[in-house]
CSV table of N, CA and C in Angstrom, one decimal:
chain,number,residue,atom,x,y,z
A,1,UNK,N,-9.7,-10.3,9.7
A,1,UNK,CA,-9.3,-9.0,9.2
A,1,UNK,C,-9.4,-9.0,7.7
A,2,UNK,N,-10.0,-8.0,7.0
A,2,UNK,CA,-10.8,-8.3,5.7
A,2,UNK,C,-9.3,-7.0,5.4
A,3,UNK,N,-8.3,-7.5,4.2
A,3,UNK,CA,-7.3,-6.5,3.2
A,3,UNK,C,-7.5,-6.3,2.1
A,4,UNK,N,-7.5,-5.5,1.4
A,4,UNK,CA,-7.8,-5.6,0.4
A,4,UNK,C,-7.3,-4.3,-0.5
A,5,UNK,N,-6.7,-4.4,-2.0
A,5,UNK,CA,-6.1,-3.6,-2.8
A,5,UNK,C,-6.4,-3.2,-4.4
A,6,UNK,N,-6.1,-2.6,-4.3
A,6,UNK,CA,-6.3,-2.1,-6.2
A,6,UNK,C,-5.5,-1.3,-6.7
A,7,UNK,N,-4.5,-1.8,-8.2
A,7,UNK,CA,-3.8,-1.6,-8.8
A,7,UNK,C,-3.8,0.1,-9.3
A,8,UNK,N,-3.1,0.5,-9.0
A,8,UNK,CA,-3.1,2.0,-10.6
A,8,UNK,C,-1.7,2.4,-11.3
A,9,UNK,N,-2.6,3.1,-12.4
A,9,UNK,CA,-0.8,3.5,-12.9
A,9,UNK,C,-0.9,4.6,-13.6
A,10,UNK,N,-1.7,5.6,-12.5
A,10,UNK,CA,-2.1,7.3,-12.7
A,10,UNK,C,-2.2,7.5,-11.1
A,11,UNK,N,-1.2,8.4,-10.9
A,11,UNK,CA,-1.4,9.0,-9.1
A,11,UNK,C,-2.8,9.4,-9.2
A,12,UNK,N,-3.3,10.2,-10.0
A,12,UNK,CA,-4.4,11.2,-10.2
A,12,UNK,C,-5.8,10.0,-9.7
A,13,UNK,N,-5.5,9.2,-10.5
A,13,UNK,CA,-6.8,8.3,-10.4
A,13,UNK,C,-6.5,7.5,-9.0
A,14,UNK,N,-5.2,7.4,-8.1
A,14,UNK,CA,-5.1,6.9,-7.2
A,14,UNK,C,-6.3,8.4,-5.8
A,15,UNK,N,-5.5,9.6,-6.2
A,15,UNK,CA,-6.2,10.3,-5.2
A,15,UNK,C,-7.9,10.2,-5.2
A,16,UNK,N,-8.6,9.9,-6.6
A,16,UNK,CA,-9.9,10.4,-6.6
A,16,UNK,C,-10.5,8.9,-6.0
A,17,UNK,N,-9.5,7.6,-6.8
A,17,UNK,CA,-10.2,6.5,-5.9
A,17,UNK,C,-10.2,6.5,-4.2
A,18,UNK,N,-8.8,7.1,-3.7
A,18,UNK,CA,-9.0,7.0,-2.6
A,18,UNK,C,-10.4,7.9,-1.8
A,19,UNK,N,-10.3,9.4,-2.5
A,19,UNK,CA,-11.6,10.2,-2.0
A,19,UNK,C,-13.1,9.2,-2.0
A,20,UNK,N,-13.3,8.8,-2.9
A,20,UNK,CA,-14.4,7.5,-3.2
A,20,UNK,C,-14.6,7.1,-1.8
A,21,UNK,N,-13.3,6.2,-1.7
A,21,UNK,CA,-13.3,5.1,-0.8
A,21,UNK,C,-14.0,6.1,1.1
A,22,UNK,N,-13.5,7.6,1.1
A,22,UNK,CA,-13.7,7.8,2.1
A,22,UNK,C,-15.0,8.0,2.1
A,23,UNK,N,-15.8,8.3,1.2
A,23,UNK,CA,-16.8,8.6,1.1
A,23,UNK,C,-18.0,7.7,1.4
A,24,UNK,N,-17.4,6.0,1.2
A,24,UNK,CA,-17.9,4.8,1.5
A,24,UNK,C,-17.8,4.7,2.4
A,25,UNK,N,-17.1,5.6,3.3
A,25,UNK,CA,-17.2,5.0,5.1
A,25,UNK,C,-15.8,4.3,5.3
A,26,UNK,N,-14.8,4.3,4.2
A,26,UNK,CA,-13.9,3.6,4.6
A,26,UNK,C,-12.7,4.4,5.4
A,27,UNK,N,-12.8,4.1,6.7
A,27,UNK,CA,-11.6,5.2,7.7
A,27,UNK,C,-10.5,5.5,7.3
A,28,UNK,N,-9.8,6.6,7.2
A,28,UNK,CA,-8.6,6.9,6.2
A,28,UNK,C,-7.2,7.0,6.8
A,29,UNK,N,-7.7,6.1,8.0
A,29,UNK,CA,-6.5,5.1,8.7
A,29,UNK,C,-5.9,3.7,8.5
A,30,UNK,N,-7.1,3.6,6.9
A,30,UNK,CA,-6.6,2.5,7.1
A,30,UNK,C,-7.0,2.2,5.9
A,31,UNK,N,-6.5,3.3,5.1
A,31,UNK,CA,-6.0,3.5,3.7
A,31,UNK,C,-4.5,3.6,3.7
A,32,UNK,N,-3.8,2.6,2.7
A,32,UNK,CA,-2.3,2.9,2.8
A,32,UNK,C,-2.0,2.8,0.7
A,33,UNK,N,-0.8,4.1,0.6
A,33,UNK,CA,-0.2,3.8,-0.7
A,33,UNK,C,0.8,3.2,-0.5
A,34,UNK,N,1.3,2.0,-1.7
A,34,UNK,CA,2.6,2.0,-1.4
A,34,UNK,C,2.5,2.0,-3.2
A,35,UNK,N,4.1,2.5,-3.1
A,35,UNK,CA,5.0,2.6,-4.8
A,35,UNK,C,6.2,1.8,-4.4
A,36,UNK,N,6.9,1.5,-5.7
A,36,UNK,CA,8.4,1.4,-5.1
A,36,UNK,C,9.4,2.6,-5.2
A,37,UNK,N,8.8,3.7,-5.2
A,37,UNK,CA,9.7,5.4,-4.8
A,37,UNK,C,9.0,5.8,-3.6
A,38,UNK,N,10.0,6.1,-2.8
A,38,UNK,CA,9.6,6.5,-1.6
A,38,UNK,C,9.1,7.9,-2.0
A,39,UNK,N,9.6,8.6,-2.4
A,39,UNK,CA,9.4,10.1,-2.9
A,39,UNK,C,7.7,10.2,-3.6
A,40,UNK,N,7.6,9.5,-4.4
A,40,UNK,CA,5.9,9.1,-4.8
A,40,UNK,C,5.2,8.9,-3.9
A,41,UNK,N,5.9,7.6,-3.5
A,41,UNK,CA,4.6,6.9,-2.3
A,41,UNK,C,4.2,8.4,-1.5
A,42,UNK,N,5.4,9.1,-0.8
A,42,UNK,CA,4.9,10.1,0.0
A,42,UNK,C,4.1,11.4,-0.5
A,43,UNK,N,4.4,12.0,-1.8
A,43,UNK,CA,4.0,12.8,-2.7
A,43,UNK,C,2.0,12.4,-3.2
A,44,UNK,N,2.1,11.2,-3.7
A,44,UNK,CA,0.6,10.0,-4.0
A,44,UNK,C,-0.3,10.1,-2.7
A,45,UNK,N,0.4,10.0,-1.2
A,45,UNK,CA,-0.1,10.0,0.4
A,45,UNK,C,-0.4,10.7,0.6
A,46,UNK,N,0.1,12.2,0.3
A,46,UNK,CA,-0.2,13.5,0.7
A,46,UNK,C,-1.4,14.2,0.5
A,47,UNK,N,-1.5,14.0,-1.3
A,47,UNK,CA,-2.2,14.8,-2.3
A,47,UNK,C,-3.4,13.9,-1.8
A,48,UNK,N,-3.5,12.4,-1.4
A,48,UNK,CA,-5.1,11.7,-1.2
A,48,UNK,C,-5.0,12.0,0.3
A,49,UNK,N,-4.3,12.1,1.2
A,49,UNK,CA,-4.8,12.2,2.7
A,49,UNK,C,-4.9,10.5,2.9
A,50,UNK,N,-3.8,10.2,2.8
A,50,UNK,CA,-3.6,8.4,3.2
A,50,UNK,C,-2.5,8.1,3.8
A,51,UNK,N,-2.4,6.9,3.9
A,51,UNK,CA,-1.3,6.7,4.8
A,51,UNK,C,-0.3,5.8,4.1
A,52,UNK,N,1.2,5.8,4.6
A,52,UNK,CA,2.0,5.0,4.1
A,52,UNK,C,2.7,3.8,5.4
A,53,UNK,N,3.2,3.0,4.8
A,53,UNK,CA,3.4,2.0,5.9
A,53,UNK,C,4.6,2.6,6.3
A,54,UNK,N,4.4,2.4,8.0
A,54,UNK,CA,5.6,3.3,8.6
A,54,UNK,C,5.4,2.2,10.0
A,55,UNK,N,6.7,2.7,10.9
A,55,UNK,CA,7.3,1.6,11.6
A,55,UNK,C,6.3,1.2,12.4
A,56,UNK,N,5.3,1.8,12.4
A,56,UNK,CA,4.2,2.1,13.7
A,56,UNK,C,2.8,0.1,13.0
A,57,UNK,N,2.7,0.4,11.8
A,57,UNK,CA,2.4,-0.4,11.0
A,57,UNK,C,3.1,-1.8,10.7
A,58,UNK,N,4.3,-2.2,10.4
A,58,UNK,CA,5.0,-3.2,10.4
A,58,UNK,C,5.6,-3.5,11.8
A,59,UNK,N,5.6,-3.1,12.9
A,59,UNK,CA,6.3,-3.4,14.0
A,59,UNK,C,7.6,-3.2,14.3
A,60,UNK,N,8.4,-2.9,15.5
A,60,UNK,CA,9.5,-2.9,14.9
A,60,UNK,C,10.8,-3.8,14.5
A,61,UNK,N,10.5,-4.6,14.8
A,61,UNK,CA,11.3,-5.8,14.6
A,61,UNK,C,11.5,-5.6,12.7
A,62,UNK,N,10.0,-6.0,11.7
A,62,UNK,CA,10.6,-5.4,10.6
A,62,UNK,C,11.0,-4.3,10.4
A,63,UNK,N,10.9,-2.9,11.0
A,63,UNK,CA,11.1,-1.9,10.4
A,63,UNK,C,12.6,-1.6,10.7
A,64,UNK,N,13.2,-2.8,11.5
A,64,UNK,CA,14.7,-2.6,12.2
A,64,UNK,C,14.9,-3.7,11.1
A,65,UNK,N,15.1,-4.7,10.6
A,65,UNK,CA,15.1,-5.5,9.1
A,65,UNK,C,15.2,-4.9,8.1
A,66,UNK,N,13.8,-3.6,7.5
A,66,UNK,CA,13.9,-3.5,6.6
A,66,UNK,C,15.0,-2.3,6.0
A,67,UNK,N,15.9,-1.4,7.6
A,67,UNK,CA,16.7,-1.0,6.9
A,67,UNK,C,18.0,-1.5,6.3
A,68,UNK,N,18.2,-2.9,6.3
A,68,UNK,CA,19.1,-3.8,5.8
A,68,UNK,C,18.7,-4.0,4.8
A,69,UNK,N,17.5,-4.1,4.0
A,69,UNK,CA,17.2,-5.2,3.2
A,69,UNK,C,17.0,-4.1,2.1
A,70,UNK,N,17.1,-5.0,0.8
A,70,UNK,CA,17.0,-4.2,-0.3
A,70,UNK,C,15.4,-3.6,-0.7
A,71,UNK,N,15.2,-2.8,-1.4
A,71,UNK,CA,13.6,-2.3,-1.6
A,71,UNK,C,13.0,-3.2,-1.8
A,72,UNK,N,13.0,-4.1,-3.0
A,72,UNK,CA,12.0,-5.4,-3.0
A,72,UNK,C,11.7,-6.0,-2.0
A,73,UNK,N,12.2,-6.3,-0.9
A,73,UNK,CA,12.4,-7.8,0.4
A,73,UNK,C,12.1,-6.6,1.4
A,74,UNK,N,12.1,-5.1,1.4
A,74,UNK,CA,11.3,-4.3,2.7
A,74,UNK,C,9.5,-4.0,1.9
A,75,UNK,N,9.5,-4.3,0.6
A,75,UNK,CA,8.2,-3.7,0.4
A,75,UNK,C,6.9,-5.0,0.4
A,76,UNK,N,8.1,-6.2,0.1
A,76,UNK,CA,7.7,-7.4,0.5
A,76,UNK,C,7.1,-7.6,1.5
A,77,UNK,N,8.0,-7.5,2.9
A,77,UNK,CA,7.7,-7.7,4.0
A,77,UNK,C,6.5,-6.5,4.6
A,78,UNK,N,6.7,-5.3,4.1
A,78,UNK,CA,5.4,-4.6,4.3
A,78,UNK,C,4.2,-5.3,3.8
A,79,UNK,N,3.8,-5.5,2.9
A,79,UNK,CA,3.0,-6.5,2.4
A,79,UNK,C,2.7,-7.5,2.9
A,80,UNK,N,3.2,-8.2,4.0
A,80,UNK,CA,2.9,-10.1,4.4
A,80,UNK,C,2.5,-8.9,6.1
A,81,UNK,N,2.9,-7.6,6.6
A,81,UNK,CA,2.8,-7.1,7.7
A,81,UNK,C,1.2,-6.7,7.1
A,82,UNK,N,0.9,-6.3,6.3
A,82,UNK,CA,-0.8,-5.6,6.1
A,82,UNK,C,-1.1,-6.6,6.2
A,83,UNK,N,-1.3,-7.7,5.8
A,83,UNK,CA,-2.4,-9.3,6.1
A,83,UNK,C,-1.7,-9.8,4.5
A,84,UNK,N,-1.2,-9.3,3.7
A,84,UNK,CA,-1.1,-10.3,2.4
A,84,UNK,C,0.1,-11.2,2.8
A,85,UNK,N,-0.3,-12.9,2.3
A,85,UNK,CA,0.6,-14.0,2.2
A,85,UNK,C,1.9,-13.8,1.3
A,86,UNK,N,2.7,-14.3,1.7
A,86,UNK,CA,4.5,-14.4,1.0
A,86,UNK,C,4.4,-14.3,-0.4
A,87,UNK,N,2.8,-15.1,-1.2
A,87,UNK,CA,2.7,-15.7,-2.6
A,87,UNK,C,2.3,-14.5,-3.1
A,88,UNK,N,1.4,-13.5,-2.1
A,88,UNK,CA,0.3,-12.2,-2.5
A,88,UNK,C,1.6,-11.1,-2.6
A,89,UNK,N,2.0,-10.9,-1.2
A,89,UNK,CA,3.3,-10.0,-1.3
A,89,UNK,C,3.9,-10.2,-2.6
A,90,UNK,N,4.3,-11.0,-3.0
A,90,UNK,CA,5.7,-11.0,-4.3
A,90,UNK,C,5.0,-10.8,-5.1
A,91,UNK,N,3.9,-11.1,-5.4
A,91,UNK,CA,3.1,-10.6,-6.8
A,91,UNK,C,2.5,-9.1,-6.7
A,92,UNK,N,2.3,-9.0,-5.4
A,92,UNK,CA,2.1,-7.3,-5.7
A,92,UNK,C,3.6,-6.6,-5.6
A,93,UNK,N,4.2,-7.2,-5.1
A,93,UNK,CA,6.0,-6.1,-5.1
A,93,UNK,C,6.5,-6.6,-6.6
A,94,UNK,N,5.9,-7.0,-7.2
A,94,UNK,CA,6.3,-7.2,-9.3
A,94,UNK,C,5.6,-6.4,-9.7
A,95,UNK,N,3.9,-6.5,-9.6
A,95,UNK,CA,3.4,-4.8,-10.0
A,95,UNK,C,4.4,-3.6,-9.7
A,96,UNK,N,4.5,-3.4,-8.5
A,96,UNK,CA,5.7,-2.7,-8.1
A,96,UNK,C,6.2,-2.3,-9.1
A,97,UNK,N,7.0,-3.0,-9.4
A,97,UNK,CA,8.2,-3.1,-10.2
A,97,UNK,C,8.1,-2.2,-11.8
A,98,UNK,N,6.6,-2.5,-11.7
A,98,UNK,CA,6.1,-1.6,-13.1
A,98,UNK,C,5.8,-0.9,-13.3
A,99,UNK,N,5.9,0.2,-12.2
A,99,UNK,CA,5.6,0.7,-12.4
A,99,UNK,C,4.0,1.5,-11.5
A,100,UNK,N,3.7,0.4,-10.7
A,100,UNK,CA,2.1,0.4,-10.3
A,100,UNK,C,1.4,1.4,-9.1
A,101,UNK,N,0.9,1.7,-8.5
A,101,UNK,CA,0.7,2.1,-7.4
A,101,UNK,C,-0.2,1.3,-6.7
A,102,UNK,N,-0.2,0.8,-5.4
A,102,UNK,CA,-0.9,-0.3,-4.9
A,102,UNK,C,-1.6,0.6,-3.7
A,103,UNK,N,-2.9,0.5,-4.0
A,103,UNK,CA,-4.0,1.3,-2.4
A,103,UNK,C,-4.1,-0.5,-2.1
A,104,UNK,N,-3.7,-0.6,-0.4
A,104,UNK,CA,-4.0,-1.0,0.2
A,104,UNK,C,-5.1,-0.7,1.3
A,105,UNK,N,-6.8,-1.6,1.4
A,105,UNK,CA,-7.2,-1.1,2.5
A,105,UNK,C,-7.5,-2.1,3.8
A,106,UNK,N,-7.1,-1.8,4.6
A,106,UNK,CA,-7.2,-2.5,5.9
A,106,UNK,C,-8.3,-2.7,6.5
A,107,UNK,N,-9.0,-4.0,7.3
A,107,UNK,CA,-10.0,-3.8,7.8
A,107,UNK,C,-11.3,-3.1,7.1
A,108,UNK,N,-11.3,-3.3,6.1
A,108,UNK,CA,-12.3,-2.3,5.1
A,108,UNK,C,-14.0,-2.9,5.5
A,109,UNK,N,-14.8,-1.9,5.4
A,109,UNK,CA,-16.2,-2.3,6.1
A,109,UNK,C,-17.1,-3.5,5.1
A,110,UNK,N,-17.6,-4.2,6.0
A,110,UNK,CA,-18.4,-5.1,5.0
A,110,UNK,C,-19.4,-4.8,3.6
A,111,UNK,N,-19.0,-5.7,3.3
A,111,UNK,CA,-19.8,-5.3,1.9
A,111,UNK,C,-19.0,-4.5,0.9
A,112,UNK,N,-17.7,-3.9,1.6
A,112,UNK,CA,-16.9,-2.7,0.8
A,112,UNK,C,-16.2,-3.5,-0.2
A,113,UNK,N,-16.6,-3.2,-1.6
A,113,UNK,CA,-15.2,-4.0,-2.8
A,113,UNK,C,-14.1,-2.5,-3.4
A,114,UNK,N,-13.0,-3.1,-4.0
A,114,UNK,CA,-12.5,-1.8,-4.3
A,114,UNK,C,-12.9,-2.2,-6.5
């Protein structure tokens, strides 16, 4: 399973990259935003026609975890649930932190770079 992501820190350029990406053939199932505001993440999801990680995606075992856990250690664990490692997660949930908006794409078709 090929994951793959790219940083932003303009919603606006997050929606047009994501339109790009569908245009590449990339399924828009399997496009996901995440922020660390839920209110964004969902607001950023809407306006591109993407998806956010929801319990259907992490399973539920984390998604029954992550209502205990504080935002960093549930956006974490979203992150190690799309395919990124413990070392990849923490370094994208510190972008996070800045502010960032992270397109994750799942499964993305060969040859596809973001």
């Amino acid at each position: 399973m090929s994951v793959l992501y790219k940083e932003f820190t303009n919603d606006e350029e997050v929606v047009t990259a994501i339109q790009s990406m569908k245009a590449k053939g990339v399924d828009e199932s399997h496009i996901y935003v995440i922020t660390h505001d839920d209110g964004r993440t969902d607001r950023v999801a809407d306006n591109a026609d993407a998806n956010t990680v929801s319990a259907s995606d992490v399973g539920l075992g984390t998604a029954a975890k992550n209502l205990f856990r504080k935002k960093g250690d549930e956006l974490r664990a979203q992150f190690e649930e799309l395919g990124f490692s413990a070392t990849e997660a923490d370094s994208l949930e510190k972008k996070l932190d800045q502010g960032k908006v992270i397109v994750v794409v799942k499964d993305a078709p060969n040859g596809f770079t973001l």
